[in-house]
Tab-separated table of C-alpha atoms in Angstrom:
chain	number	residue	atom	x	y	z
A	5	UNK	CA	10.367	-5.903	20.479
A	6	UNK	CA	8.211	-3.202	21.377
A	7	UNK	CA	9.583	0.546	21.008
A	8	UNK	CA	8.880	1.467	24.610
A	9	UNK	CA	10.245	4.915	24.065
A	10	UNK	CA	7.740	5.684	21.497
A	11	UNK	CA	4.813	3.887	23.324
A	12	UNK	CA	5.986	6.365	26.764
A	13	UNK	CA	6.167	9.558	23.564
A	14	UNK	CA	3.146	8.648	22.690
A	15	UNK	CA	1.289	8.411	25.841
A	16	UNK	CA	3.201	11.679	27.140
A	17	UNK	CA	1.437	13.254	24.506
A	18	UNK	CA	-2.000	11.758	25.795
A	19	UNK	CA	-1.381	12.631	28.859
A	20	UNK	CA	-0.489	15.830	28.103
A	21	UNK	CA	-4.133	16.786	26.106
A	22	UNK	CA	-6.296	15.605	27.962
A	23	UNK	CA	-4.279	17.482	31.050
A	24	UNK	CA	-6.936	19.972	32.192
A	25	UNK	CA	-4.357	22.981	32.304
A	26	UNK	CA	-4.124	22.411	28.674
A	27	UNK	CA	-7.490	23.967	27.838
A	28	UNK	CA	-6.821	27.284	29.390
A	29	UNK	CA	-4.688	28.698	26.770
A	30	UNK	CA	-7.337	27.108	24.031
A	31	UNK	CA	-10.305	28.880	26.203
A	32	UNK	CA	-8.091	32.080	25.927
A	33	UNK	CA	-6.258	32.295	22.529
A	34	UNK	CA	-8.737	30.308	20.844
A	35	UNK	CA	-7.085	28.974	17.514
A	36	UNK	CA	-3.698	30.226	18.623
A	37	UNK	CA	-3.913	27.744	22.250
A	38	UNK	CA	-3.505	25.168	19.698
A	39	UNK	CA	-0.227	26.124	18.503
A	40	UNK	CA	1.516	24.555	21.751
A	41	UNK	CA	-0.617	21.236	21.142
A	42	UNK	CA	0.910	21.407	17.616
A	43	UNK	CA	4.478	22.039	18.613
A	44	UNK	CA	3.945	19.167	21.172
A	45	UNK	CA	3.263	16.758	18.504
A	46	UNK	CA	5.598	17.310	16.159
A	47	UNK	CA	8.465	16.803	19.085
A	48	UNK	CA	7.119	13.662	19.512
A	49	UNK	CA	6.266	12.485	16.255
A	50	UNK	CA	10.587	13.211	15.194
A	51	UNK	CA	11.231	11.464	18.854
A	52	UNK	CA	9.138	8.233	17.079
A	53	UNK	CA	10.956	8.855	13.917
A	54	UNK	CA	13.405	6.100	14.254
A	55	UNK	CA	10.590	3.305	15.250
A	56	UNK	CA	8.359	4.512	12.261
A	57	UNK	CA	11.407	4.377	10.051
A	58	UNK	CA	12.392	0.804	11.407
A	59	UNK	CA	8.490	-0.211	11.330
A	60	UNK	CA	7.897	1.251	7.630
A	61	UNK	CA	10.729	-1.208	6.625
A	62	UNK	CA	9.376	-3.903	8.193
A	63	UNK	CA	6.241	-3.534	6.661
A	64	UNK	CA	7.935	-2.932	3.406
A	65	UNK	CA	9.707	-6.115	3.932
A	66	UNK	CA	12.924	-4.888	3.403
A	67	UNK	CA	15.375	-6.016	5.749
A	68	UNK	CA	19.161	-4.412	6.409
A	69	UNK	CA	20.190	-1.158	7.287
A	70	UNK	CA	17.969	1.856	7.924
A	71	UNK	CA	20.303	5.083	8.851
A	72	UNK	CA	23.230	2.904	10.390
A	73	UNK	CA	20.551	0.861	12.422
A	74	UNK	CA	19.720	-3.196	11.909
A	75	UNK	CA	15.867	-3.795	11.028
A	76	UNK	CA	14.198	-6.302	13.085
């Protein structure tokens, strides 16, 4: 099945990067302005972590449980 939560989180991150209002901190504060983007990226990756772990188990051919969850 499609990991819809991860798809939505990824889409929200891309939307956040595309927002014109997000460019203001980068323009004013140079490298410091990218820290909010990096912080949001880390947040999104942590939200996607269970689906990433399930995909890695599937890719490696492992069946069973990962973090007490059934793999596909």
